[in-house]
mmCIF file of C-alpha atoms and ligand atoms in Angstrom:
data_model
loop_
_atom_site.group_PDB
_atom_site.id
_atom_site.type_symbol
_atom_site.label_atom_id
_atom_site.label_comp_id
_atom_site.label_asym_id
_atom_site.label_seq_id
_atom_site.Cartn_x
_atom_site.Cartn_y
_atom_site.Cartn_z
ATOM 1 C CA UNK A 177 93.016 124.981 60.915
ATOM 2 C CA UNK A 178 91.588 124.965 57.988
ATOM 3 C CA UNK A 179 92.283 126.831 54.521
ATOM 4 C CA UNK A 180 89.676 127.091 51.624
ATOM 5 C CA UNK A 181 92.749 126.629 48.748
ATOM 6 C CA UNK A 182 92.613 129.624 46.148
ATOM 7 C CA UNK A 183 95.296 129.990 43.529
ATOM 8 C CA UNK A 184 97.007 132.940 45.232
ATOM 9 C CA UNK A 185 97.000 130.730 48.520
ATOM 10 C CA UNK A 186 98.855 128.483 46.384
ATOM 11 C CA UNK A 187 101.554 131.348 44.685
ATOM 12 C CA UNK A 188 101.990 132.881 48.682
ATOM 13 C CA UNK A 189 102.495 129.126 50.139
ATOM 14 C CA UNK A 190 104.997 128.309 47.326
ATOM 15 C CA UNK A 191 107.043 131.484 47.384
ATOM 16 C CA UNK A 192 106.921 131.280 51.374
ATOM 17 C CA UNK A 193 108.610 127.789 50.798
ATOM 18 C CA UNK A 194 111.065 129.042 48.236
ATOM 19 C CA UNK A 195 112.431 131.614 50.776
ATOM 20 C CA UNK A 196 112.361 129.661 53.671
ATOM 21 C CA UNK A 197 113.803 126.526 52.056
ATOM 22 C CA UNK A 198 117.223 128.311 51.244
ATOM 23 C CA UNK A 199 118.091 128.712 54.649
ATOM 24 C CA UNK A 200 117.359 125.104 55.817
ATOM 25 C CA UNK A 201 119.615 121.743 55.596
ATOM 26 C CA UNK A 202 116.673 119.233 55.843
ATOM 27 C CA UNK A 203 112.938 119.131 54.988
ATOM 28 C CA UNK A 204 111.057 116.841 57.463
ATOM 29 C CA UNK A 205 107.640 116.267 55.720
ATOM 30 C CA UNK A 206 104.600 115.162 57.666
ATOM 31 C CA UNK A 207 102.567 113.144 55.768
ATOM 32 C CA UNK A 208 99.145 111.443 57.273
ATOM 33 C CA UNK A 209 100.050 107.736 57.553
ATOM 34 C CA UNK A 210 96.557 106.362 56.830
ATOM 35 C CA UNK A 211 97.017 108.562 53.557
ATOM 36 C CA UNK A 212 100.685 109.004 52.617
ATOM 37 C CA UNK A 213 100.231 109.980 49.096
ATOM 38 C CA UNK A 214 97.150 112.211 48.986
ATOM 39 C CA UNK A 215 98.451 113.878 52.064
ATOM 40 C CA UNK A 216 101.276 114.947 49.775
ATOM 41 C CA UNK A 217 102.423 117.441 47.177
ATOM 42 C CA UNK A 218 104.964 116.217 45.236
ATOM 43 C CA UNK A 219 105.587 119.913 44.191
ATOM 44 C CA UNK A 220 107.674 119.530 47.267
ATOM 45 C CA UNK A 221 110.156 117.023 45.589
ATOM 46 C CA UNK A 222 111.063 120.385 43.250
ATOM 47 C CA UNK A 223 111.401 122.516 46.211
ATOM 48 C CA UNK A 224 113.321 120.508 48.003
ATOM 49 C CA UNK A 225 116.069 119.152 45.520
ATOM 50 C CA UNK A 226 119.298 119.217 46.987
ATOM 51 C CA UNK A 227 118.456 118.840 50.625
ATOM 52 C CA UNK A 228 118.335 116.380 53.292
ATOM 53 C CA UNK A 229 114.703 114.752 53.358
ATOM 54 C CA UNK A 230 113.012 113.114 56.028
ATOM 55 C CA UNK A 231 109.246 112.109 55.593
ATOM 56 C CA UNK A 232 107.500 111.367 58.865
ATOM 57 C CA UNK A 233 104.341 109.268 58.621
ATOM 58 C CA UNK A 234 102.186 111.569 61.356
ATOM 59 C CA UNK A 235 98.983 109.918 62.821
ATOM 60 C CA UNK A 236 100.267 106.481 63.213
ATOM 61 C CA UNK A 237 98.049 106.104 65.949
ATOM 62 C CA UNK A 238 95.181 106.080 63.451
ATOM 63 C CA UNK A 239 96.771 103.918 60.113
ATOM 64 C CA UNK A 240 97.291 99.756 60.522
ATOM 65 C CA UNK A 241 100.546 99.125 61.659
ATOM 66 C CA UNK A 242 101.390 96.595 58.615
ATOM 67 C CA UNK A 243 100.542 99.267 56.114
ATOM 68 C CA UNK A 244 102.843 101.596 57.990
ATOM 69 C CA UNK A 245 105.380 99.998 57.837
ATOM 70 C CA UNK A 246 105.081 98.905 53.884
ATOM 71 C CA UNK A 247 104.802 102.399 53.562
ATOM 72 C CA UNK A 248 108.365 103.369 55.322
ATOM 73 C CA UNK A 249 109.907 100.640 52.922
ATOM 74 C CA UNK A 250 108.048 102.225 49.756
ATOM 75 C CA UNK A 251 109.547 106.026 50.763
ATOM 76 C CA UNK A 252 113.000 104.330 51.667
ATOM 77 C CA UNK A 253 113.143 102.568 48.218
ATOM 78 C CA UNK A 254 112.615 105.987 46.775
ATOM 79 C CA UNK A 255 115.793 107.399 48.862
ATOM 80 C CA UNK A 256 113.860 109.146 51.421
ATOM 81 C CA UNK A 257 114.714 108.871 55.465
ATOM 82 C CA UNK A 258 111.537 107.617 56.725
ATOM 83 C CA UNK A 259 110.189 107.481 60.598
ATOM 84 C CA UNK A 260 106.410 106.852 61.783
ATOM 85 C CA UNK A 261 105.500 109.098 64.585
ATOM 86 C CA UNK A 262 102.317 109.704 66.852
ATOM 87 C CA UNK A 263 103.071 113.677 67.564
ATOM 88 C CA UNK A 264 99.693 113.986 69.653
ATOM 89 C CA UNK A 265 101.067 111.065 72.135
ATOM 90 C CA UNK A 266 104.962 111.611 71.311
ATOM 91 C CA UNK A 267 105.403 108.405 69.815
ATOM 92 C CA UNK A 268 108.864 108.187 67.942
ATOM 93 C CA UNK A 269 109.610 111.603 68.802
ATOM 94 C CA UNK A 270 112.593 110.638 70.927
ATOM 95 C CA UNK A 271 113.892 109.187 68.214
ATOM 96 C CA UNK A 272 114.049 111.795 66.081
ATOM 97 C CA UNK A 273 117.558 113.438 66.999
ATOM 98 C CA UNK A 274 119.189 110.192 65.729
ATOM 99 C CA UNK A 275 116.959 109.938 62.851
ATOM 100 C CA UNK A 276 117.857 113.836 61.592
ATOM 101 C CA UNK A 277 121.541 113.097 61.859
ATOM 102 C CA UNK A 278 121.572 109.826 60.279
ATOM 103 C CA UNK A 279 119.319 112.261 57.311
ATOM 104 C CA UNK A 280 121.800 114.864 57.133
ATOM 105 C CA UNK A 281 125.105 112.738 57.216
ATOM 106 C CA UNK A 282 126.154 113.689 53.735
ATOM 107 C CA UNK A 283 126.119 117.198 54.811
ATOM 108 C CA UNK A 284 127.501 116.549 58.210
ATOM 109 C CA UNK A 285 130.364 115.189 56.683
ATOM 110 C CA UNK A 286 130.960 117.646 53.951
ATOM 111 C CA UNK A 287 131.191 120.355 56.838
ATOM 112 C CA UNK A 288 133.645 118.367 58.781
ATOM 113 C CA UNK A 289 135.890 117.927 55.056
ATOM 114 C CA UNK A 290 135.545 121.601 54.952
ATOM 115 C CA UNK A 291 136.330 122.270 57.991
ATOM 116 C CA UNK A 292 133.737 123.155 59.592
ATOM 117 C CA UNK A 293 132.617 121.530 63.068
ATOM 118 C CA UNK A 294 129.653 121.790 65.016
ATOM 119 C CA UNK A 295 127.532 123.742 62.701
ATOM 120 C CA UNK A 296 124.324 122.647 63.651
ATOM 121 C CA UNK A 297 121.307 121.187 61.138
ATOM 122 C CA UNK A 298 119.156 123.038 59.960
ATOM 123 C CA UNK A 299 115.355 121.878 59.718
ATOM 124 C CA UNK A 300 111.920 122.755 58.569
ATOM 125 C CA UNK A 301 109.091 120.875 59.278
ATOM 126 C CA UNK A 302 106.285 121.220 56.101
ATOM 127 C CA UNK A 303 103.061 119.723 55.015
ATOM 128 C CA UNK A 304 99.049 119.937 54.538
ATOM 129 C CA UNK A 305 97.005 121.984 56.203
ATOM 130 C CA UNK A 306 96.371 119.475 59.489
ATOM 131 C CA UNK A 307 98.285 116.933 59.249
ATOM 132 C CA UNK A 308 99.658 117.576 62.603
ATOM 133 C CA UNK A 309 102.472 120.070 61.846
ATOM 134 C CA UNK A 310 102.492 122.193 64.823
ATOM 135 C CA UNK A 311 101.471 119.234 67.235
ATOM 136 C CA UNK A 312 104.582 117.358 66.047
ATOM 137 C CA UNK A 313 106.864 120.835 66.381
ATOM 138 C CA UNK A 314 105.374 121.073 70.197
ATOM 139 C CA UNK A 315 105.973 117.176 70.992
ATOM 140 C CA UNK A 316 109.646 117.897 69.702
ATOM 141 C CA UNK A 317 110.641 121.249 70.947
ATOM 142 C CA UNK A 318 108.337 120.499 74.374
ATOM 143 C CA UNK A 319 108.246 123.892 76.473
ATOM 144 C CA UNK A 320 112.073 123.539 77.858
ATOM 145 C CA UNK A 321 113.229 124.731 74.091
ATOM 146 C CA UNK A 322 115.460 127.962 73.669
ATOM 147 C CA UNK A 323 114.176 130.058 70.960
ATOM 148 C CA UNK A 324 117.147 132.054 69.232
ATOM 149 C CA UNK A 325 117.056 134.872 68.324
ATOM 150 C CA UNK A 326 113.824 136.389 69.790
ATOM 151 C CA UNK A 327 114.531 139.173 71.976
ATOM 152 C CA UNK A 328 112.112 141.530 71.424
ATOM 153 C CA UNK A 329 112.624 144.316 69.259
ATOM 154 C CA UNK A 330 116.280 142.847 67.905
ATOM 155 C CA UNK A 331 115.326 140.220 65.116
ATOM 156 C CA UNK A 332 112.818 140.736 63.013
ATOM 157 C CA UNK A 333 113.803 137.362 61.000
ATOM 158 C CA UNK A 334 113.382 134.353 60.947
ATOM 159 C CA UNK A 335 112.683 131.998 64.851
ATOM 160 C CA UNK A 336 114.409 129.369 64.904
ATOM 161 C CA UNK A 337 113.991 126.840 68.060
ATOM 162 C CA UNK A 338 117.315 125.007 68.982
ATOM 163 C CA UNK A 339 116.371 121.600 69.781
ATOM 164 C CA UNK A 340 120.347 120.577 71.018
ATOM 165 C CA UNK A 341 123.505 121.730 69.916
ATOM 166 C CA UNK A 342 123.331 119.731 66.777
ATOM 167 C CA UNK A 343 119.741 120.843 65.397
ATOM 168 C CA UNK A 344 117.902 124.352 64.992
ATOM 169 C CA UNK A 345 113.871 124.248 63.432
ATOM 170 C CA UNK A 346 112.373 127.011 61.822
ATOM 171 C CA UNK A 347 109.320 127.722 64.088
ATOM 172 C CA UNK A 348 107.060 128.244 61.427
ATOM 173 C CA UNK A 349 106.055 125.423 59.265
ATOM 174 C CA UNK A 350 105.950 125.150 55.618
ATOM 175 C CA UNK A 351 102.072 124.948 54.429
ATOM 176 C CA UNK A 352 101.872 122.516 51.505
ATOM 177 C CA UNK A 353 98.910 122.749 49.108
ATOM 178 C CA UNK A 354 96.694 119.517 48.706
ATOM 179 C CA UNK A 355 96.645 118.035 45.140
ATOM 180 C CA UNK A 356 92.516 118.140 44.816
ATOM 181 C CA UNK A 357 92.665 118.590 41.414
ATOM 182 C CA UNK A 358 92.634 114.660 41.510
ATOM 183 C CA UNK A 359 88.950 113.406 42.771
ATOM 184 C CA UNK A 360 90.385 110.666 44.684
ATOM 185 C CA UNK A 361 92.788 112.597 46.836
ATOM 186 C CA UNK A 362 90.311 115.486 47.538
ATOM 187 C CA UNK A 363 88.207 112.041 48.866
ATOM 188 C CA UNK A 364 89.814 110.513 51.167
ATOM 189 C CA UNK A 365 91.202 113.733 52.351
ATOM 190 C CA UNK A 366 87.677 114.814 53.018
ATOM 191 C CA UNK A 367 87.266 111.334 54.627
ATOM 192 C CA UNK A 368 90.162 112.232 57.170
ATOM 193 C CA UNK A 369 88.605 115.736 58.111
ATOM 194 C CA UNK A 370 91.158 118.145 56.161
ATOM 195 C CA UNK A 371 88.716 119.299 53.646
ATOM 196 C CA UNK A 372 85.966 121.622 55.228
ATOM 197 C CA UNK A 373 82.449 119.592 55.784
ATOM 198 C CA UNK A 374 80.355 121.934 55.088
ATOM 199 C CA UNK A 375 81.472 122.218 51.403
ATOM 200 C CA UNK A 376 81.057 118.346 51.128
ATOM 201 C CA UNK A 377 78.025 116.189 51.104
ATOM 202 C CA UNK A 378 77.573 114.472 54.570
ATOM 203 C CA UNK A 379 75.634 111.969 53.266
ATOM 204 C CA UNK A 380 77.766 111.018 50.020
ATOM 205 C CA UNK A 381 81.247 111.314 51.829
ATOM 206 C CA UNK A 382 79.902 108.918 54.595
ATOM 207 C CA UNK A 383 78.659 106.390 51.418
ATOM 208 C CA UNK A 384 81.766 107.050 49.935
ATOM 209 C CA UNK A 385 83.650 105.795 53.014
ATOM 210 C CA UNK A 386 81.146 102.692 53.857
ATOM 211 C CA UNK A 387 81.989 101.686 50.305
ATOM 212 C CA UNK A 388 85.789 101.978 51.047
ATOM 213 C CA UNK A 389 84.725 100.049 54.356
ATOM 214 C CA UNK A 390 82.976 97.278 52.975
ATOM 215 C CA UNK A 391 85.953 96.442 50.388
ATOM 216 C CA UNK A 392 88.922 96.950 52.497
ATOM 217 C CA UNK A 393 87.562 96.558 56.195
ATOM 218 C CA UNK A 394 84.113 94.141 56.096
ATOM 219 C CA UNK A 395 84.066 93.670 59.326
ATOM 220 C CA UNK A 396 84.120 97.410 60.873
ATOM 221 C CA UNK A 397 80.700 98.159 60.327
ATOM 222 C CA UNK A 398 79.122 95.224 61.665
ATOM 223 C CA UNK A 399 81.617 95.572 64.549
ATOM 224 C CA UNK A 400 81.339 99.030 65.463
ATOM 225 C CA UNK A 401 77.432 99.317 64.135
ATOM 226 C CA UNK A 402 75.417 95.806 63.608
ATOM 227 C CA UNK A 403 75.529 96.309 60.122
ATOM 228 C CA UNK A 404 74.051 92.957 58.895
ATOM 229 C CA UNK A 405 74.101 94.050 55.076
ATOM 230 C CA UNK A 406 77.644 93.646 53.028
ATOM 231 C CA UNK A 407 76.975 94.932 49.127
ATOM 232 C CA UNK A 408 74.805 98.086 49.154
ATOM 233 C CA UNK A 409 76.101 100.987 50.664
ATOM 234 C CA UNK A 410 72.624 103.117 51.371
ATOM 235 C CA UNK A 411 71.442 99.773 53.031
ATOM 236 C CA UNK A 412 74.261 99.999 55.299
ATOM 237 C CA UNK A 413 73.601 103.936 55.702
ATOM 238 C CA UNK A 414 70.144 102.952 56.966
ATOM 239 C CA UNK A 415 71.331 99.972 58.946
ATOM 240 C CA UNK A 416 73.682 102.470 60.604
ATOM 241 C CA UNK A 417 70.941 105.144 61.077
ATOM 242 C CA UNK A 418 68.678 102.615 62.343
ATOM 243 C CA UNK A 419 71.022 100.685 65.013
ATOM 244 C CA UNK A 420 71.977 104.119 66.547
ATOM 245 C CA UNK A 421 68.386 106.179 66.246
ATOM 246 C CA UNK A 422 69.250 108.896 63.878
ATOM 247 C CA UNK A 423 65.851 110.125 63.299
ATOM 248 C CA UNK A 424 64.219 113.313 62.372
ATOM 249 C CA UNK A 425 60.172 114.285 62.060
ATOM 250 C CA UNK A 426 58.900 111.832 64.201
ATOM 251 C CA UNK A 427 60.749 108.625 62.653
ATOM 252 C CA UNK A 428 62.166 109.607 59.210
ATOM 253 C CA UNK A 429 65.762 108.068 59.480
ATOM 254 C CA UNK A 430 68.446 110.544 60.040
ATOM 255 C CA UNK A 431 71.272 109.649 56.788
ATOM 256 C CA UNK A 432 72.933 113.016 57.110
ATOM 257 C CA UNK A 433 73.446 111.898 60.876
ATOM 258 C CA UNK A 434 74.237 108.674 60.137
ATOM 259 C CA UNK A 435 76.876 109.415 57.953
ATOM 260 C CA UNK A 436 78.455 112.263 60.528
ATOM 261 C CA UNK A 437 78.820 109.782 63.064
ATOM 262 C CA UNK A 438 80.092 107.444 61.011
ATOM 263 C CA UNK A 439 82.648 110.034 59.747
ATOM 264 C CA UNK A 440 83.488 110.914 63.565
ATOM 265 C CA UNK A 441 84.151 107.783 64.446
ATOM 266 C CA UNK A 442 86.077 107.041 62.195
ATOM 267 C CA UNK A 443 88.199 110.544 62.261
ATOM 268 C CA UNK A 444 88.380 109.641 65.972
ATOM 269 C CA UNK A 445 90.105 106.261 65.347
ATOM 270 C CA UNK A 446 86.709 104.472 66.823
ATOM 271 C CA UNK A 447 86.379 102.476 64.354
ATOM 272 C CA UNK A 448 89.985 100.768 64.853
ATOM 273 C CA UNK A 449 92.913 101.461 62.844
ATOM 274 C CA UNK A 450 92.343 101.953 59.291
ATOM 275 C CA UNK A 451 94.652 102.666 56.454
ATOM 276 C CA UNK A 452 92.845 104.502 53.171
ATOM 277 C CA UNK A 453 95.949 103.593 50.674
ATOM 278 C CA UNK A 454 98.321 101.130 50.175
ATOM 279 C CA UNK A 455 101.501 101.342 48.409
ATOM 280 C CA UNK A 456 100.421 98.971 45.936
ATOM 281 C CA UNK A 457 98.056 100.883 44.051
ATOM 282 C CA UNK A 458 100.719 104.061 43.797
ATOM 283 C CA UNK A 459 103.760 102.380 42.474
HETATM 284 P P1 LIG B 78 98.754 121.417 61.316
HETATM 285 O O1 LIG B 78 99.639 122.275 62.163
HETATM 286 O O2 LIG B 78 99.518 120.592 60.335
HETATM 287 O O3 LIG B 78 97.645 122.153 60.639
HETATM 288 O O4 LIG B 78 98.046 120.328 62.273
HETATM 289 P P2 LIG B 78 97.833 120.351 63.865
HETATM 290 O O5 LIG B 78 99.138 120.206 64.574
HETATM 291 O O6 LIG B 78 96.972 121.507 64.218
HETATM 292 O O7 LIG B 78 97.026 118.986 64.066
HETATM 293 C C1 LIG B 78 95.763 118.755 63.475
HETATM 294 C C2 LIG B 78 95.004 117.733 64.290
HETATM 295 O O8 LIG B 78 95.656 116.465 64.225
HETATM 296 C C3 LIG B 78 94.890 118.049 65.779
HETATM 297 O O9 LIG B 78 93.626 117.565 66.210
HETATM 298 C C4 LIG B 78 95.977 117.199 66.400
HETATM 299 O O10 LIG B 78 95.737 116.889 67.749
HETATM 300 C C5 LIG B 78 95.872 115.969 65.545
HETATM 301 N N1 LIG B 78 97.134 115.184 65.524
HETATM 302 C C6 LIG B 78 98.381 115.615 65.242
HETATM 303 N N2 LIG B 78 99.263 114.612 65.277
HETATM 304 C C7 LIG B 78 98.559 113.487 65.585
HETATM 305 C C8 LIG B 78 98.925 112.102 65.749
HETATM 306 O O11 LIG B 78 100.071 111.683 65.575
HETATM 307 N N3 LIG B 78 97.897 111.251 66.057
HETATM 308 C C9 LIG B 78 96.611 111.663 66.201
HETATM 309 N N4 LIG B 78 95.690 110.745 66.519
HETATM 310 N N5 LIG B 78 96.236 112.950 66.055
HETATM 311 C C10 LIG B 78 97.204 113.845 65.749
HETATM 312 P P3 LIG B 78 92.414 118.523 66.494
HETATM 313 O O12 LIG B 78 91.204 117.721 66.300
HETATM 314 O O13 LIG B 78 92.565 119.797 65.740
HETATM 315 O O14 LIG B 78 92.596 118.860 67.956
HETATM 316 P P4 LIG B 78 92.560 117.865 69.229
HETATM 317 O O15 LIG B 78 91.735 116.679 68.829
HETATM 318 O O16 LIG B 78 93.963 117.494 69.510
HETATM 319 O O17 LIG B 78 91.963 118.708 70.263
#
């Protein structure tokens, strides 16, 4: 899924997260853990104030597992509950239950002060256009869930999907806009596959990410490609188009291609696991 971001996008999102944020006890925020900041909009911070927060780094699978886990301590520091998940394999997710109560024990315990027991949590799950938000509702819920409340023709409000007597999710996520008013972010969220291709430059967002490559990760391209050359990044385009015969008319090499594959693979998790920031550079 895919949205093309247009300022009333934006207002709809934002007022759709107003309402729905009233009626909810904890936000649980995906974020993509090879890019935990760009994948974010801190706008949520605003939205959120005065509720339980739980930030899941989604994807996992994909990020290295060092950098994930400097990035749970950077979220904790900041007062956040933090938990790295794989939703497409249901890594973590059996954790979760634990992880939502220990989130919302201020709350919990209010309740019980005021006398009121059993009261279940209240959750929504929000974040970027695919960053895995309905996988990771479907790898918690699974198919044995009770929806309340949907008998046709009785509510017209809200779903809500009661996980156990102690939790209830609003079955529609929150859509967070990306910040790509900031070069960088709108980059390495194109390199992860959440910004359209077709509005990008195949060629320069595959040169972009060979240079990222060649800083961060030397040894992936001559790994996963033969890449013999280490400095100059259309080199290494070439060297890529050459080693896997991306060709066009006859034997012009093939960049474009080149760069696509190099972009799949990497999308893909072929080319190992590979983090794009590191808490570091956003403190
Ligand atoms: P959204 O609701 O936030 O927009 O995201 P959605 O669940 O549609 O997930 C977007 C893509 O991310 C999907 O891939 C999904 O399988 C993948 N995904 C979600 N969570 C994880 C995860 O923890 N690890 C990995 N590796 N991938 C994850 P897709 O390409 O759209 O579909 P498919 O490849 O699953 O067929």
């Amino acid at each position: 899924m895919y949205f093309q971001w247009y300022p009333g996008h934006m207002t709809k999102a934002k007022r759709m997260m107003q309402e729905n944020i009233k009626l909810i006890d904890l936000v649980i925020e995906l974020v993509d853990a090879r890019v935990p900041i760009s994948s974010r909009n801190p706008d949520i911070d605003e939205l959120g104030k005065h509720k339980a927060r739980l930030i899941l780094l989604n994807k996992s699978d994909l990020a290295e597992d060092k950098w994930n886990d400097a990035w749970a301590e950077y979220f904790k520091e900041k007062g956040y509950s933090v938990m790295k998940v794989n939703s497409k394999k249901g890594g973590g997710i059996k954790s979760i239950q634990g992880v939502i109560q220990e989130a919302c024990k201020e709350k919990i315990e209010r309740d019980r002060r005021r006398g009121i027991l059993n009261r279940p949590v209240r959750a929504m799950v929000v974040g970027i256009p695919n960053v895995g938000k309905s996988t990771f509702i479907n790898a918690l819920a699974g198919k044995a869930c009770a929806k309340t409340g949907n008998k046709p023709g009785v509510t017209k409000g809200k779903q809500w999907i009661r996980l156990n007597k102690n939790v209830e999710l609003l079955d529609t996520p929150g859509i967070l806009w990306p910040k790509f008013e900031d070069q960088t972010v709108g980059l390495r969220l194109a390199f992860i596959g959440s910004i359209k291709d077709e509005i990008l430059n195949t060629e320069e967002l595959g040169a972009g990410l060979i240079q990222f490559l060649l800083q961060h990760y030397p040894e992936v391209l001559s790994n996963k490609y033969d890449v013999q050359e280490k400095e100059d990044v259309y080199i290494c385009l070439r060297e890529i188009a050459e080693n896997r015969h991306c060709i066009v008319r006859g034997n012009e090499l093939d960049l474009e291609k080149a760069a696509r594959l190099l972009l799949d693979d990497f999308r893909n998790g072929r080319l190992g696991k590979i983090t794009l920031e590191f808490p570091q550079d956003s403190i």
